[in-house]
Amino acid sequence: MGQLLVNGIVAGLLLALPALALSLTFSVLRFANYAVGSYLSCGAYLVYIGNVVLGMPLWLAASAGAALFAVIAVGIDWLAYRPLRDRGGVTLLVASMGVAIALENVIRFFAGNLPRAYNVPVARPMRFGDIRLNHEQLTILVAVFAALAVVWIIFRFTRLGRMMRAVADNPDLAAVRGISRSRVVAYVWLIAGMLTTLSGVLVGLDANVEPQMGWTYLLPVFTAAILGGIANPMAAVAGALTLGLAEELATLVMPVHYRMIVTFLVMVALLLVRPWGLFGTRWVTK
Amino acid sequence: MRDVVAGYGGHPILHGVSFSVRAGETLVVVGPNGSGKSTLMKTAVGLLRPISGQVLFGEANVTTLGAPARAARGLANVPQEANIFRNMTVLENLQVGYEFVASHSAPSFGKRLDAVLDLFPEIRAKLRSTAGYLSGGQRQMVAMAAALMPEPSVLALDEPSAGLSPRNAEILFEVIGRVAASGVTLLIVEQNTRLGLGAADHGVVLVGGRIRLAAPAAEVLADPDIRRLYLGGA
Amino acid sequence: MTVYLIATLTLVAIAALAGLALNLQWGMGGLVNFGLFGFYMLGAYIAGLLTVQGLPPLVALGVAMLGVAALSALSALISVRLSEDYLAIVTLGFAECLRLVISYEGWLTRGMLGVSGIERPLQAWWPRGWGDTGFLLLALLAVLIVYTVLQALARSPFGRLVRATRDDPGVVEALGKSVLGVRVRVFAIGGAILGLAGSLHAFYYSYIDPTQFGPIITAYAFMAVVVGGRGSNRGVVASAFTLIFLLEGSRFLIDLVPGLGASELAAIRLFLVGVGLVALLIFKPDGFGREPRSALADKTSSRF
Ligand SMILES: Nc1ncnc2c1ncn2[C@@H]1O[C@H](COP(=O)(O)OP(=O)(O)OP(=O)(O)O)[C@@H](O)[C@H]1O
Ligand SMILES: [Mg+2]
């Protein structure tokens, strides 16, 4: 049981960063970036290049990859999403499907379909009583908490955070208060790019680096964000933890390969009962 | 504003509106619901790009500038609805009002906060509350306070008294009077014709997206048509 | 060469059906169906499994259409109260779950082994060696029928109601019509067409397994609709028979381009689909076709 909880928390933490990224971009841009899964894969592969091809230590490769992909995310926005900004959420959603397909196939073209692994030292799992925690899980725990803490501090206490929250809350009012939307949008993509890259690395550590990795996370990430009340970034983290635990506990009664079905049932139940999210307030989703 | 035609989706709501406010004076725009008052306000503050015509700010043509750029030139705005950041605290609302506009030479945040809270003592106790949970009257005050934070030279208010009790509306206009006395130029859209025009130097009557009458406020108030139409025949 | 041509044309006809279904749901109705491939897969499996059980293929096809229509309606019911973003993700989740169930419930679906020996409808009609051509004719006939039905539907009062729900649900609600009802029906009709497309897929290959079905089917359908112009059935069919024809045809370029394996070529093709989708949305938002409504609108306005 204790082991299940640990696994559930780790699973939830893996979802937390991309869910945060998704809901951050949604809150400011009002469109659901379907390509978030491909962002995760792309980030993971960029870091793979640094780590395995160029031989950097993983932390360095991850930092460099996050910085690089953050810029790429802004670039994608410029090329693909910005020209469509005034055309409504649905058009952007379809465009993001195009972006997702394009990115995924860039990966397939250069890296092929075979799973790969990061170059990290192998270590024996640690034991606390009868609970096992391997090094990858520990890395995930520390990295996600650190990233969440940084984002939270930016959000709550900095000028940049107030800028983003103001635009998310009321774009017109933010404009008359002197906040330039396009700058906020760029910052948001930078942050989302870094978060998805980091989560890609962690997913790659936990399992493998493969072109499909983002796709398998897509549905859970969306569900976690919806659980949090899609436009409420910090609540998306709570949504991710809830979902991670639910998925893990469901393995008691369902085969493991049906995780996705648990996710889907959670989403459906939520949409029928509390569409504004477990943790959201009604006005947030309007 | 010169010959402004503006609207939504290429469909004009304002049909060639021209007026001006002299520095330090107060202009009140009145008119029936749906006559385009808010549209005029959005065009003035830069949320809506006019289809044709010009918006001038002092000598400068600001027609192509967006709202943030106009805010940086000292134009502050309180929109008609959704005029606060609901998920932020009152203090954060005031901070956001200040930090993206105030120039380096402006008084410090603390100084401005004190000055603004002196105008609205009621919200001093509420600084840490989430703005969305305040009462209508308090929200209106927070909105005004946030707009005043950076010491704007022009303040544009869209229906400041909407939804307020008569008592609160009077308090608010008292504050507006004080702001005007401190030399700020005011552009106000107001449903409450008597209260609005009472505080104004000049009045403009907007009907169906066209200016029906533009005159000193007292004259507008005295105009028999206006009295009949908007003052309930009094 | 003719063999390639017939094969490609058959696939194009099936893709055109999927495109027409999406054009009804998204183009006319504004309902984004990201799980399109799931409904298509369901159609293929219902038709395939029933046929190998000995049911006449045409009956199996009918059951598949009804079954997919019913499940489409259900998935629409979950989320139609919400905005389109939610519908997109719900349909996607539905499709993914369906793929999982089909992959793992081997007792019902034969799992990853796949279903083989699916018999085609009306095979006995064609002379020996003309089976593929006959099937192509059948697929083209299906496209023609669906096209005609959808054209009629687009011009009918119901079609107008569907477009009104897309453009302004508030107004429709104010007129006392049920937006929910319209959307569920649109999704169901689209689902029936997807069931048809999936069935034809199963019949054509005579073998199906879960790996044949993926989001790429969805992407092709979106491509067809975006190129054809949202709402224009004619445009969708035209774009399927040009663009998808080219894309599918490029499979056979393999022999011509040295140094590129099948998977690299597939990656390039799909990359172009993705980029093309975005570029079209940006530069040619109305596609190359026209919604039948415009013809209708011209007529009504000239009456006065
Ligand atoms: N965002 C919008 N998109 C399309 N039309 C709009 C929009 N906002 C307002 N309108 C239309 O513009 C016209 C004028 O609206 P406006 O809000 O300027 O009126 P108003 O004079 O401020 O009214 P009120 O006294 O009710 O505030 C109305 O017919 C309204 O329907
Ligand atoms: Mg108004």
Coordinates of N, CA and C in Angstrom, one line a residue, chain A residues 155-156 158-163 165-167 169-181 281 283-284 286, chain B residues 45 47 67-68 71 75 77-79 82-88 92 95-97 99-101 132-133 143 146-147:
Chain A
F155 N 5.1 33.0 -9.9 CA 3.7 33.3 -10.0 C 3.2 34.3 -8.9
R156 N 3.6 33.9 -7.7 CA 3.0 34.7 -6.5 C 3.7 36.0 -6.3
T158 N 6.4 37.7 -8.1 CA 7.2 38.6 -9.0 C 6.4 39.3 -10.0
R159 N 7.0 40.4 -10.5 CA 6.3 41.2 -11.5 C 5.9 40.4 -12.7
L160 N 6.8 39.5 -13.1 CA 6.4 38.6 -14.2 C 5.2 37.7 -13.9
G161 N 5.1 37.2 -12.7 CA 4.0 36.4 -12.3 C 2.7 37.2 -12.3
R162 N 2.8 38.4 -11.8 CA 1.6 39.3 -11.8 C 1.1 39.6 -13.2
M163 N 2.1 39.8 -14.1 CA 1.8 40.0 -15.5 C 1.0 38.9 -16.1
R165 N -0.6 36.5 -14.5 CA -1.9 36.2 -13.9 C -2.9 37.3 -14.3
A166 N -2.4 38.5 -14.5 CA -3.3 39.6 -14.9 C -3.9 39.3 -16.3
V167 N -3.0 38.9 -17.3 CA -3.5 38.6 -18.6 C -4.5 37.4 -18.6
D169 N -6.4 36.5 -16.2 CA -7.6 36.9 -15.5 C -8.5 37.8 -16.3
N170 N -7.9 38.8 -17.0 CA -8.7 39.8 -17.7 C -7.8 40.5 -18.7
P171 N -7.7 39.9 -19.9 CA -6.7 40.5 -20.9 C -6.9 41.9 -21.3
D172 N -8.2 42.4 -21.4 CA -8.4 43.8 -21.8 C -7.9 44.7 -20.7
L173 N -8.3 44.3 -19.4 CA -7.9 45.2 -18.3 C -6.4 45.2 -18.2
A174 N -5.8 44.0 -18.4 CA -4.3 44.0 -18.4 C -3.7 44.9 -19.4
A175 N -4.3 45.0 -20.6 CA -3.8 45.9 -21.6 C -3.9 47.4 -21.2
V176 N -5.0 47.8 -20.6 CA -5.1 49.2 -20.2 C -4.3 49.5 -19.0
R177 N -3.9 48.4 -18.3 CA -2.9 48.6 -17.2 C -1.5 48.6 -17.7
G178 N -1.3 48.6 -19.0 CA 0.0 48.8 -19.5 C 0.8 47.5 -19.8
I179 N 0.1 46.3 -19.7 CA 0.8 45.0 -19.9 C 0.7 44.6 -21.4
S180 N 1.8 44.4 -22.0 CA 1.8 44.0 -23.4 C 1.6 42.5 -23.5
R181 N 0.5 42.2 -24.2 CA 0.1 40.8 -24.2 C 1.1 39.9 -24.9
T281 N -12.7 27.3 -9.4 CA -13.9 28.0 -9.1 C -14.6 28.2 -10.4
W283 N -16.0 30.7 -11.8 CA -15.7 31.8 -12.7 C -14.4 31.6 -13.5
V284 N -13.6 30.8 -13.0 CA -12.3 30.6 -13.7 C -12.5 30.0 -15.1
K286 N -15.1 30.2 -17.0 CA -16.0 30.9 -18.0 C -15.3 31.5 -19.2
Chain B
V45 N -9.2 54.4 -25.3 CA -8.1 53.9 -24.5 C -7.3 52.9 -25.4
L47 N -8.3 49.9 -26.9 CA -8.7 48.4 -27.0 C -9.4 48.1 -28.3
A67 N -3.4 49.7 -26.4 CA -3.7 50.2 -25.0 C -2.5 50.3 -24.1
P68 N -1.6 49.3 -24.1 CA -0.4 49.4 -23.2 C 0.4 50.7 -23.5
A71 N -1.4 53.6 -22.2 CA -1.3 53.7 -20.7 C 0.0 54.3 -20.3
L75 N -2.6 57.6 -19.7 CA -4.0 57.4 -19.8 C -4.4 56.2 -19.0
N77 N -7.7 53.9 -17.3 CA -9.0 53.5 -17.6 C -9.7 52.6 -16.6
V78 N -10.9 52.9 -16.3 CA -11.7 51.9 -15.6 C -12.8 51.5 -16.5
P79 N -12.8 50.2 -17.0 CA -13.8 49.8 -17.9 C -15.2 49.6 -17.2
A82 N -16.1 44.0 -15.5 CA -14.8 43.3 -15.4 C -13.6 44.3 -15.2
N83 N -13.8 45.1 -14.2 CA -12.7 46.2 -14.1 C -11.7 45.9 -13.0
I84 N -11.7 44.7 -12.5 CA -10.7 44.3 -11.6 C -10.1 42.9 -12.0
F85 N -9.0 42.6 -11.4 CA -8.5 41.2 -11.6 C -9.1 40.4 -10.4
R86 N -10.0 39.5 -10.8 CA -10.8 38.9 -9.7 C -10.0 37.9 -8.9
N87 N -9.1 37.2 -9.5 CA -8.3 36.2 -8.8 C -7.1 36.8 -8.0
M88 N -7.0 38.0 -8.1 CA -5.8 38.6 -7.4 C -6.3 39.4 -6.1
E92 N -2.6 43.3 -4.9 CA -2.0 43.0 -6.2 C -2.6 43.8 -7.3
Q95 N -1.0 47.0 -7.2 CA 0.4 46.8 -7.7 C 0.4 46.8 -9.2
V96 N -0.5 45.9 -9.8 CA -0.5 45.8 -11.2 C -0.9 47.2 -11.8
G97 N -1.8 47.9 -11.1 CA -2.1 49.2 -11.6 C -0.9 50.1 -11.7
E99 N 2.8 49.2 -11.5 CA 4.1 48.8 -11.9 C 4.4 48.8 -13.4
F100 N 3.4 48.6 -14.2 CA 3.7 48.5 -15.6 C 3.5 49.8 -16.4
V101 N 3.2 50.9 -15.6 CA 2.9 52.2 -16.2 C 3.8 53.2 -15.6
G132 N -12.2 39.4 -6.2 CA -13.4 38.9 -6.8 C -14.5 38.7 -5.7
Y133 N -14.1 38.6 -4.5 CA -15.1 38.3 -3.4 C -15.6 39.6 -2.8
A143 N -11.1 49.3 -8.4 CA -10.9 49.5 -9.8 C -10.4 51.0 -10.0
A146 N -6.9 51.4 -8.5 CA -5.8 50.8 -9.3 C -5.5 51.7 -10.5
A147 N -6.6 52.3 -11.0 CA -6.3 53.2 -12.2 C -5.6 54.5 -11.7

